mmCIF file of C-alpha atoms in Angstrom:
data_model
loop_
_atom_site.group_PDB
_atom_site.id
_atom_site.type_symbol
_atom_site.label_atom_id
_atom_site.label_comp_id
_atom_site.label_asym_id
_atom_site.label_seq_id
_atom_site.Cartn_x
_atom_site.Cartn_y
_atom_site.Cartn_z
ATOM 1 C CA MET T 1 -4.407 18.983 28.598
ATOM 2 C CA SER T 2 -1.529 16.594 28.311
ATOM 3 C CA GLU T 3 1.231 17.895 26.064
ATOM 4 C CA THR T 4 4.325 15.766 25.543
ATOM 5 C CA HIS T 5 7.042 16.528 23.004
ATOM 6 C CA GLY T 6 4.733 19.057 21.412
ATOM 7 C CA PHE T 7 1.906 16.618 20.652
ATOM 8 C CA ASN T 8 -1.406 16.348 22.372
ATOM 9 C CA THR T 9 -1.852 12.848 23.850
ATOM 10 C CA ASN T 10 -5.588 13.374 24.267
ATOM 11 C CA LYS T 11 -5.903 14.056 20.553
ATOM 12 C CA ILE T 12 -4.007 10.854 19.709
ATOM 13 C CA PHE T 13 -6.268 8.941 22.086
ATOM 14 C CA ILE T 14 -9.430 10.286 20.442
ATOM 15 C CA ILE T 15 -8.081 9.439 16.964
ATOM 16 C CA LEU T 16 -7.338 5.888 18.163
ATOM 17 C CA PHE T 17 -10.858 5.645 19.532
ATOM 18 C CA ILE T 18 -12.404 6.813 16.256
ATOM 19 C CA LEU T 19 -10.194 4.520 14.166
ATOM 20 C CA THR T 20 -11.193 1.503 16.278
ATOM 21 C CA ALA T 21 -14.880 2.352 15.892
ATOM 22 C CA LEU T 22 -14.468 2.763 12.118
ATOM 23 C CA GLU T 23 -12.527 -0.482 11.903
ATOM 24 C CA VAL T 24 -15.232 -2.476 13.700
ATOM 25 C CA GLY T 25 -17.845 -0.855 11.438
ATOM 26 C CA TRP T 26 -15.774 -1.702 8.349
ATOM 27 C CA ALA T 27 -15.589 -5.349 9.453
ATOM 28 C CA PHE T 28 -19.360 -5.685 9.268
ATOM 29 C CA ILE T 29 -19.835 -4.105 5.828
ATOM 30 C CA PRO T 30 -20.051 -6.823 3.152
ATOM 31 C CA PHE T 31 -17.047 -5.807 1.010
ATOM 32 C CA PRO T 32 -15.166 -8.145 -1.334
ATOM 33 C CA THR T 33 -12.428 -10.010 0.557
ATOM 34 C CA TRP T 34 -9.564 -7.869 -0.803
ATOM 35 C CA ALA T 35 -11.298 -4.624 0.238
ATOM 36 C CA HIS T 36 -12.372 -6.122 3.566
ATOM 37 C CA TRP T 37 -8.868 -7.319 4.493
ATOM 38 C CA GLY T 38 -7.114 -4.339 2.914
ATOM 39 C CA GLY T 39 -9.241 -1.800 4.782
ATOM 40 C CA LEU T 40 -8.821 -3.602 8.107
ATOM 41 C CA LEU T 41 -5.052 -3.798 7.675
ATOM 42 C CA VAL T 42 -4.902 -0.075 6.864
ATOM 43 C CA PHE T 43 -6.862 0.718 10.037
ATOM 44 C CA ALA T 44 -4.605 -1.591 12.089
ATOM 45 C CA TYR T 45 -1.496 -0.003 10.569
ATOM 46 C CA MET T 46 -2.685 3.543 11.338
ATOM 47 C CA LYS T 47 -3.492 2.645 14.939
ATOM 48 C CA GLY T 48 -0.222 0.769 15.410
ATOM 49 C CA HIS T 49 1.700 3.675 13.890
ATOM 50 C CA LEU T 50 0.108 6.180 16.290
ATOM 51 C CA ILE T 51 0.832 4.027 19.361
ATOM 52 C CA PHE T 52 4.388 3.268 18.223
ATOM 53 C CA SER T 53 5.291 6.823 17.215
ATOM 54 C CA PHE T 54 3.570 8.866 19.918
ATOM 55 C CA PHE T 55 2.654 6.741 22.946
ATOM 56 C CA MET T 56 5.991 4.891 22.739
ATOM 57 C CA HIS T 57 7.804 8.117 21.739
ATOM 58 C CA MET T 58 9.640 6.427 18.873
ATOM 59 C CA LYS T 59 9.161 9.537 16.748
ATOM 60 C CA PHE T 60 11.287 11.469 19.248
ATOM 61 C CA GLU T 61 13.987 8.856 19.928
ATOM 62 C CA GLY T 62 17.568 9.034 18.683
ATOM 63 C CA TRP T 63 19.215 6.856 16.061
ATOM 64 C CA ILE T 64 20.297 4.166 18.543
ATOM 65 C CA VAL T 65 16.792 3.275 19.668
ATOM 66 C CA LYS T 66 15.449 3.573 16.124
ATOM 67 C CA GLY T 67 18.348 1.415 14.911
ATOM 68 C CA LEU T 68 17.416 -1.299 17.409
ATOM 69 C CA MET T 69 14.026 -1.702 15.780
ATOM 70 C CA VAL T 70 15.136 -1.495 12.146
ATOM 71 C CA PRO T 71 16.436 -5.110 11.909
ATOM 72 C CA THR T 72 13.073 -6.421 13.042
ATOM 73 C CA ILE T 73 11.446 -5.238 9.807
ATOM 74 C CA PRO T 74 13.424 -7.500 7.406
ATOM 75 C CA LEU T 75 13.367 -10.273 10.024
ATOM 76 C CA MET T 76 9.584 -10.039 10.218
ATOM 77 C CA MET T 77 9.356 -10.243 6.445
ATOM 78 C CA ILE T 78 11.646 -13.290 6.407
ATOM 79 C CA VAL T 79 9.569 -15.065 9.053
ATOM 80 C CA VAL T 80 6.334 -14.505 7.147
ATOM 81 C CA PHE T 81 7.542 -14.853 3.556
ATOM 82 C CA ALA T 82 9.782 -17.858 4.217
ATOM 83 C CA ASN T 83 6.625 -19.740 5.089
ATOM 84 C CA MET T 84 4.624 -18.355 2.195
ATOM 85 C CA PRO T 85 5.587 -21.055 -0.359
ATOM 86 C CA ASP T 86 3.680 -23.490 1.836
ATOM 87 C CA THR T 87 0.644 -21.371 1.233
ATOM 88 C CA SER T 88 1.027 -20.095 -2.300
ATOM 89 C CA ARG T 89 1.965 -23.512 -3.770
ATOM 90 C CA ASN T 90 -0.180 -25.530 -1.406
ATOM 91 C CA ASP T 91 -1.756 -27.431 -4.304
ATOM 92 C CA LEU T 92 1.682 -28.681 -5.404
ATOM 93 C CA LEU T 93 2.762 -29.997 -2.004
ATOM 94 C CA VAL T 94 2.845 -33.781 -1.584
ATOM 95 C CA TYR T 95 0.762 -33.417 1.539
ATOM 96 C CA PRO T 96 -1.052 -30.053 1.398
ATOM 97 C CA LEU T 97 -1.774 -28.265 4.660
ATOM 98 C CA THR T 98 -4.503 -29.841 6.792
ATOM 99 C CA THR T 99 -3.946 -33.249 5.142
ATOM 100 C CA GLN T 100 -4.857 -36.058 7.500
ATOM 101 C CA LEU T 101 -2.270 -38.847 7.473
ATOM 102 C CA ASP T 102 -3.148 -42.442 8.309
ATOM 103 C CA PRO T 103 -0.732 -43.373 11.134
ATOM 104 C CA LEU T 104 -0.693 -47.019 10.104
ATOM 105 C CA ALA T 105 -0.156 -46.751 6.369
ATOM 106 C CA GLY T 106 1.718 -43.445 6.462
ATOM 107 C CA GLN T 107 -0.449 -42.280 3.601
ATOM 108 C CA GLU T 108 -3.146 -39.716 3.133
ATOM 109 C CA ASP T 109 -6.318 -40.547 4.977
ATOM 110 C CA SER T 110 -9.629 -39.999 3.238
ATOM 111 C CA GLY T 111 -10.962 -38.376 6.377
ATOM 112 C CA GLU T 112 -13.975 -40.647 6.269
ATOM 113 C CA ILE T 113 -15.261 -41.609 9.701
ATOM 114 C CA VAL T 114 -15.893 -45.343 9.961
ATOM 115 C CA GLU T 115 -17.977 -46.813 12.747
ATOM 116 C CA LEU T 116 -16.401 -50.061 14.034
ATOM 117 C CA ASN T 117 -18.083 -52.847 15.962
ATOM 118 C CA GLN T 118 -16.379 -54.537 18.910
ATOM 119 C CA THR T 119 -14.740 -57.321 16.858
ATOM 120 C CA GLU T 120 -13.385 -54.901 14.256
ATOM 121 C CA ARG T 121 -12.074 -52.642 16.978
ATOM 122 C CA ALA T 122 -10.221 -55.546 18.638
ATOM 123 C CA GLU T 123 -8.801 -56.537 15.270
ATOM 124 C CA LEU T 124 -7.618 -52.987 14.556
ATOM 125 C CA SER T 125 -6.105 -52.784 18.017
ATOM 126 C CA ARG T 126 -4.115 -55.996 17.357
ATOM 127 C CA GLU T 127 -3.036 -54.587 13.997
ATOM 128 C CA ILE T 128 -1.772 -51.350 15.597
ATOM 129 C CA LYS T 129 0.111 -53.305 18.272
ATOM 130 C CA GLY T 130 1.674 -55.431 15.549
ATOM 131 C CA ALA T 131 2.687 -52.369 13.555
ATOM 132 C CA HIS T 132 4.390 -50.913 16.636
ATOM 133 C CA GLY T 133 6.431 -54.068 17.294
ATOM 134 C CA GLY T 134 4.188 -55.748 19.837
ATOM 135 C CA GLY T 135 3.199 -52.767 21.951
ATOM 136 C CA SER T 136 4.785 -51.106 24.933
ATOM 137 C CA GLY T 137 5.970 -54.395 26.465
ATOM 138 C CA GLY T 138 8.780 -54.628 23.934
ATOM 139 C CA GLY T 139 7.293 -57.641 22.123
ATOM 140 C CA HIS T 140 6.617 -59.906 25.134
ATOM 141 C CA HIS T 141 3.285 -61.724 24.913
ATOM 142 C CA MET D 1 70.061 11.457 42.461
ATOM 143 C CA SER D 2 66.545 11.612 43.751
ATOM 144 C CA SER D 3 63.883 9.549 42.034
ATOM 145 C CA SER D 4 60.628 11.126 40.970
ATOM 146 C CA ILE D 5 58.826 7.789 41.446
ATOM 147 C CA GLN D 6 56.812 7.830 44.617
ATOM 148 C CA ALA D 7 55.521 4.890 46.587
ATOM 149 C CA TYR D 8 51.943 3.778 45.933
ATOM 150 C CA ASP D 9 49.677 5.197 48.548
ATOM 151 C CA PRO D 10 46.170 3.678 48.452
ATOM 152 C CA GLU D 11 44.749 6.601 50.380
ATOM 153 C CA VAL D 12 45.903 9.009 47.704
ATOM 154 C CA ASP D 13 46.104 6.970 44.485
ATOM 155 C CA ALA D 14 42.872 4.950 44.779
ATOM 156 C CA PRO D 15 39.503 6.295 45.846
ATOM 157 C CA ALA D 16 37.737 4.671 48.750
ATOM 158 C CA HIS D 17 35.480 2.566 46.482
ATOM 159 C CA HIS D 18 38.504 1.235 44.535
ATOM 160 C CA HIS D 19 36.924 1.873 41.136
ATOM 161 C CA PRO D 20 38.559 4.073 38.520
ATOM 162 C CA ILE D 21 36.543 7.163 37.677
ATOM 163 C CA TYR D 22 36.359 8.126 34.034
ATOM 164 C CA ASP D 23 35.227 11.445 32.749
ATOM 165 C CA TYR D 24 33.257 9.771 29.962
ATOM 166 C CA ASP D 25 30.517 7.147 29.799
ATOM 167 C CA SER D 26 31.500 3.993 27.952
ATOM 168 C CA GLY D 27 27.878 3.046 27.299
ATOM 169 C CA PRO D 28 25.666 4.105 24.406
ATOM 170 C CA PRO D 29 24.341 7.693 24.553
ATOM 171 C CA VAL D 30 20.972 6.510 25.727
ATOM 172 C CA ASP D 31 19.714 5.355 29.096
ATOM 173 C CA ARG D 32 20.780 1.734 29.674
ATOM 174 C CA GLY D 33 17.334 0.686 30.834
ATOM 175 C CA LYS D 34 15.750 2.202 27.765
ATOM 176 C CA PHE D 35 18.302 0.512 25.505
ATOM 177 C CA ALA D 36 17.587 -2.827 27.184
ATOM 178 C CA ILE D 37 13.802 -2.522 27.031
ATOM 179 C CA TRP D 38 13.868 -1.657 23.320
ATOM 180 C CA LEU D 39 16.158 -4.614 22.671
ATOM 181 C CA PHE D 40 13.735 -6.794 24.593
ATOM 182 C CA LEU D 41 10.773 -5.371 22.676
ATOM 183 C CA ALA D 42 12.564 -6.153 19.394
ATOM 184 C CA THR D 43 12.678 -9.818 20.440
ATOM 185 C CA GLU D 44 9.029 -9.610 21.437
ATOM 186 C CA VAL D 45 8.186 -8.306 17.970
ATOM 187 C CA MET D 46 9.819 -11.433 16.534
ATOM 188 C CA PHE D 47 7.915 -13.636 18.964
ATOM 189 C CA PHE D 48 4.527 -12.296 17.936
ATOM 190 C CA THR D 49 5.551 -12.192 14.270
ATOM 191 C CA GLY D 50 6.195 -15.928 14.513
ATOM 192 C CA LEU D 51 2.706 -16.480 15.911
ATOM 193 C CA ILE D 52 0.912 -14.164 13.473
ATOM 194 C CA GLY D 53 2.986 -15.393 10.491
ATOM 195 C CA SER D 54 2.165 -19.022 11.302
ATOM 196 C CA TYR D 55 -1.488 -18.114 11.678
ATOM 197 C CA LEU D 56 -1.567 -16.472 8.239
ATOM 198 C CA VAL D 57 0.180 -19.447 6.612
ATOM 199 C CA ILE D 58 -2.183 -21.937 8.261
ATOM 200 C CA ARG D 59 -5.241 -19.869 7.464
ATOM 201 C CA MET D 60 -4.384 -19.190 3.831
ATOM 202 C CA GLY D 61 -3.379 -22.807 3.286
ATOM 203 C CA SER D 62 -6.571 -24.207 4.749
ATOM 204 C CA PRO D 63 -9.305 -25.167 2.292
ATOM 205 C CA ALA D 64 -11.932 -23.675 4.611
ATOM 206 C CA TRP D 65 -11.823 -21.264 7.511
ATOM 207 C CA PRO D 66 -14.706 -20.161 9.731
ATOM 208 C CA HIS D 67 -15.769 -16.514 9.884
ATOM 209 C CA PRO D 68 -14.398 -15.372 13.255
ATOM 210 C CA LYS D 69 -17.218 -12.817 13.622
ATOM 211 C CA GLU D 70 -19.748 -15.670 13.711
ATOM 212 C CA LEU D 71 -17.925 -17.586 16.442
ATOM 213 C CA LEU D 72 -16.409 -14.875 18.625
ATOM 214 C CA ALA D 73 -18.036 -12.099 20.650
ATOM 215 C CA VAL D 74 -16.699 -9.162 18.616
ATOM 216 C CA ASP D 75 -18.802 -6.591 20.504
ATOM 217 C CA ILE D 76 -17.365 -7.515 23.913
ATOM 218 C CA THR D 77 -13.845 -7.738 22.518
ATOM 219 C CA ALA D 78 -14.212 -4.373 20.763
ATOM 220 C CA ALA D 79 -15.151 -2.859 24.135
ATOM 221 C CA ASN D 80 -12.129 -4.605 25.633
ATOM 222 C CA THR D 81 -9.955 -3.109 22.889
ATOM 223 C CA PHE D 82 -11.250 0.369 23.736
ATOM 224 C CA LEU D 83 -10.398 -0.378 27.355
ATOM 225 C CA LEU D 84 -6.799 -1.380 26.583
ATOM 226 C CA ILE D 85 -6.279 1.688 24.388
ATOM 227 C CA THR D 86 -7.703 3.815 27.209
ATOM 228 C CA SER D 87 -5.330 2.226 29.717
ATOM 229 C CA SER D 88 -2.433 2.936 27.340
ATOM 230 C CA TRP D 89 -3.496 6.577 27.211
ATOM 231 C CA MET D 90 -3.725 6.657 31.028
ATOM 232 C CA MET D 91 -0.152 5.346 31.132
ATOM 233 C CA VAL D 92 0.905 8.330 29.010
ATOM 234 C CA ARG D 93 -0.852 10.600 31.518
ATOM 235 C CA ALA D 94 0.955 8.871 34.409
ATOM 236 C CA LEU D 95 4.372 9.478 32.836
ATOM 237 C CA ASP D 96 3.386 13.022 31.972
ATOM 238 C CA ALA D 97 2.369 13.615 35.606
ATOM 239 C CA ILE D 98 5.702 12.537 37.111
ATOM 240 C CA GLN D 99 7.656 14.482 34.476
ATOM 241 C CA LYS D 100 5.832 17.547 35.781
ATOM 242 C CA GLY D 101 6.470 16.564 39.410
ATOM 243 C CA ASP D 102 2.867 15.599 40.113
ATOM 244 C CA LYS D 103 3.376 12.546 42.360
ATOM 245 C CA GLY D 104 -0.321 12.297 43.187
ATOM 246 C CA GLY D 105 -1.160 12.306 39.493
ATOM 247 C CA LEU D 106 1.303 9.473 38.906
ATOM 248 C CA VAL D 107 -0.336 7.321 41.600
ATOM 249 C CA LYS D 108 -3.823 8.111 40.247
ATOM 250 C CA TRP D 109 -3.156 7.482 36.538
ATOM 251 C CA LEU D 110 -0.986 4.445 37.189
ATOM 252 C CA GLY D 111 -3.770 3.029 39.362
ATOM 253 C CA PHE D 112 -6.320 3.543 36.564
ATOM 254 C CA THR D 113 -3.919 1.898 34.085
ATOM 255 C CA ILE D 114 -3.601 -1.173 36.318
ATOM 256 C CA LEU D 115 -7.372 -1.282 36.757
ATOM 257 C CA GLY D 116 -7.881 -1.155 32.985
ATOM 258 C CA GLY D 117 -5.385 -3.967 32.416
ATOM 259 C CA SER D 118 -6.955 -6.095 35.141
ATOM 260 C CA VAL D 119 -10.458 -5.684 33.706
ATOM 261 C CA PHE D 120 -9.091 -6.574 30.252
ATOM 262 C CA VAL D 121 -7.689 -9.848 31.618
ATOM 263 C CA GLY D 122 -10.947 -10.489 33.478
ATOM 264 C CA VAL D 123 -12.998 -10.095 30.296
ATOM 265 C CA GLN D 124 -10.631 -12.417 28.431
ATOM 266 C CA VAL D 125 -10.958 -15.053 31.154
ATOM 267 C CA TYR D 126 -14.756 -14.679 30.932
ATOM 268 C CA GLU D 127 -14.582 -15.100 27.136
ATOM 269 C CA TYR D 128 -12.466 -18.246 27.479
ATOM 270 C CA THR D 129 -14.850 -19.651 30.092
ATOM 271 C CA VAL D 130 -17.867 -19.168 27.828
ATOM 272 C CA LEU D 131 -16.087 -20.643 24.793
ATOM 273 C CA ILE D 132 -14.796 -23.678 26.697
ATOM 274 C CA HIS D 133 -18.246 -24.203 28.197
ATOM 275 C CA GLU D 134 -19.636 -24.287 24.642
ATOM 276 C CA GLY D 135 -17.088 -26.926 23.682
ATOM 277 C CA TYR D 136 -14.645 -24.716 21.766
ATOM 278 C CA LEU D 137 -11.439 -26.149 23.169
ATOM 279 C CA PRO D 138 -7.961 -25.522 21.740
ATOM 280 C CA ASN D 139 -7.813 -29.046 20.285
ATOM 281 C CA ARG D 140 -11.074 -28.679 18.356
ATOM 282 C CA ASP D 141 -9.502 -27.519 15.079
ATOM 283 C CA LEU D 142 -6.840 -25.222 13.624
ATOM 284 C CA PHE D 143 -8.958 -22.104 14.090
ATOM 285 C CA TRP D 144 -9.317 -22.641 17.817
ATOM 286 C CA SER D 145 -5.745 -23.780 18.420
ATOM 287 C CA THR D 146 -4.376 -20.666 16.704
ATOM 288 C CA PHE D 147 -6.954 -18.472 18.462
ATOM 289 C CA TYR D 148 -6.006 -19.706 21.925
ATOM 290 C CA ALA D 149 -2.270 -19.621 21.150
ATOM 291 C CA MET D 150 -2.265 -15.988 20.015
ATOM 292 C CA THR D 151 -4.747 -14.504 22.474
ATOM 293 C CA GLY D 152 -3.360 -16.672 25.295
ATOM 294 C CA PHE D 153 0.227 -15.535 24.849
ATOM 295 C CA HIS D 154 -0.974 -11.947 24.636
ATOM 296 C CA GLY D 155 -3.022 -12.451 27.809
ATOM 297 C CA ILE D 156 0.086 -13.696 29.624
ATOM 298 C CA HIS D 157 1.878 -10.529 28.482
ATOM 299 C CA VAL D 158 -0.963 -8.388 29.857
ATOM 300 C CA CYS D 159 -0.743 -10.214 33.205
ATOM 301 C CA VAL D 160 3.016 -9.604 33.348
ATOM 302 C CA GLY D 161 2.379 -5.947 32.490
ATOM 303 C CA VAL D 162 -0.194 -5.571 35.270
ATOM 304 C CA ILE D 163 2.211 -7.110 37.824
ATOM 305 C CA TRP D 164 5.051 -4.869 36.608
ATOM 306 C CA LEU D 165 2.872 -1.759 36.748
ATOM 307 C CA PHE D 166 1.703 -2.725 40.223
ATOM 308 C CA CYS D 167 5.338 -2.882 41.408
ATOM 309 C CA VAL D 168 5.927 0.564 39.895
ATOM 310 C CA TRP D 169 2.724 1.813 41.525
ATOM 311 C CA ILE D 170 3.983 0.705 44.971
ATOM 312 C CA GLY D 171 7.117 2.766 44.325
ATOM 313 C CA ALA D 172 4.931 5.689 43.289
ATOM 314 C CA VAL D 173 2.870 5.440 46.491
ATOM 315 C CA ARG D 174 6.106 5.510 48.502
ATOM 316 C CA GLY D 175 7.196 8.589 46.595
ATOM 317 C CA SER D 176 10.223 6.939 44.973
ATOM 318 C CA TYR D 177 9.873 8.793 41.670
ATOM 319 C CA THR D 178 10.715 12.395 40.919
ATOM 320 C CA PRO D 179 10.925 14.544 37.756
ATOM 321 C CA GLN D 180 14.653 13.633 37.715
ATOM 322 C CA ASN D 181 14.143 9.924 38.427
ATOM 323 C CA TYR D 182 11.255 8.339 36.563
ATOM 324 C CA VAL D 183 12.962 5.924 34.169
ATOM 325 C CA ARG D 184 11.293 2.877 35.790
ATOM 326 C CA VAL D 185 7.885 4.380 35.090
ATOM 327 C CA GLU D 186 8.930 5.000 31.481
ATOM 328 C CA LEU D 187 10.195 1.424 30.976
ATOM 329 C CA ALA D 188 7.027 -0.156 32.360
ATOM 330 C CA GLY D 189 5.040 2.250 30.172
ATOM 331 C CA LEU D 190 6.934 1.214 27.031
ATOM 332 C CA TYR D 191 6.143 -2.427 27.737
ATOM 333 C CA TRP D 192 2.504 -1.580 28.374
ATOM 334 C CA HIS D 193 2.158 0.356 25.107
ATOM 335 C CA PHE D 194 3.761 -2.555 23.274
ATOM 336 C CA VAL D 195 1.171 -4.935 24.737
ATOM 337 C CA ASP D 196 -1.516 -2.513 23.546
ATOM 338 C CA LEU D 197 0.057 -2.333 20.082
ATOM 339 C CA VAL D 198 0.109 -6.118 19.749
ATOM 340 C CA TRP D 199 -3.524 -6.315 20.774
ATOM 341 C CA VAL D 200 -4.514 -3.763 18.133
ATOM 342 C CA LEU D 201 -3.028 -6.101 15.501
ATOM 343 C CA LEU D 202 -4.406 -9.291 17.045
ATOM 344 C CA PHE D 203 -7.903 -7.859 17.327
ATOM 345 C CA THR D 204 -7.873 -7.039 13.619
ATOM 346 C CA ILE D 205 -6.308 -10.297 12.448
ATOM 347 C CA VAL D 206 -8.023 -12.781 14.763
ATOM 348 C CA TYR D 207 -11.445 -11.223 15.373
ATOM 349 C CA LEU D 208 -12.244 -9.057 12.362
ATOM 350 C CA MET D 209 -10.490 -10.525 9.313
#
């Protein structure tokens, strides 16, 4: 059996195997969203913790190596939570996430798909060229 | 009055390699390679945090989001997850083998680790092929663009890991590593475990949640 730093790697491997099986099973049980997500995150945390602490030997490293990883924790939180206002106050944003903007008017598009005939399409094409200052030719017609 | 100052004699005053020899190490009290790989892994943590954080913001801000389990082959990916965890465990066995002086064991376990990583990439390529064939391209909607971005970047990391491990394996076949000199095996192993760790999180967040 494989013994490193006084822990049994085979045992860790089997626990990881069982946790993955339980996690997949949990994903298919119709829980409420909070229990579904919460349970999955707990499983992911436990697995990540085992890999990080034992397979990567972090549990047995000195303060220098541990210290290298400590700043990543607040930085991770900043990265995620700095973006959170976009999510939590999405209803208050001028253009909430996934808003489609009309490139011509610069305003919110209804998202409605309109079928155009050939004449309308030519007209729209002229309109777009006009809006962009006469197209790629720099205004020469 | 005789002077005690003697003429500089390079043969006596400077060693042949012309470098001063100190009786202390000016570096941190940890192997330099290990220090560097952990610093690198810290930046990698930030890289994947950026991807996962953006995914969560986009997902929670979207008025509707598909159930990943209905669109993705969770069963195949779960098997692939088992495979990557197994390869991570085999990497531990490889390091354990060389620490005990078992050079044959190192070659064997490292070979199995590389095989596991290669099959993982193969299954991911197969998954992409099927999805693209069904019309699920990255530009289809936010779900698919975030899916391909996260799993794609992880896949690139796995490929890099396989190439790195293969280079280490060649050294192992040549007998370059000993119980006193195995830091290269350890560094490649740390990277490989990190790739496994990221996948554990991605599998949960992208496929199951």
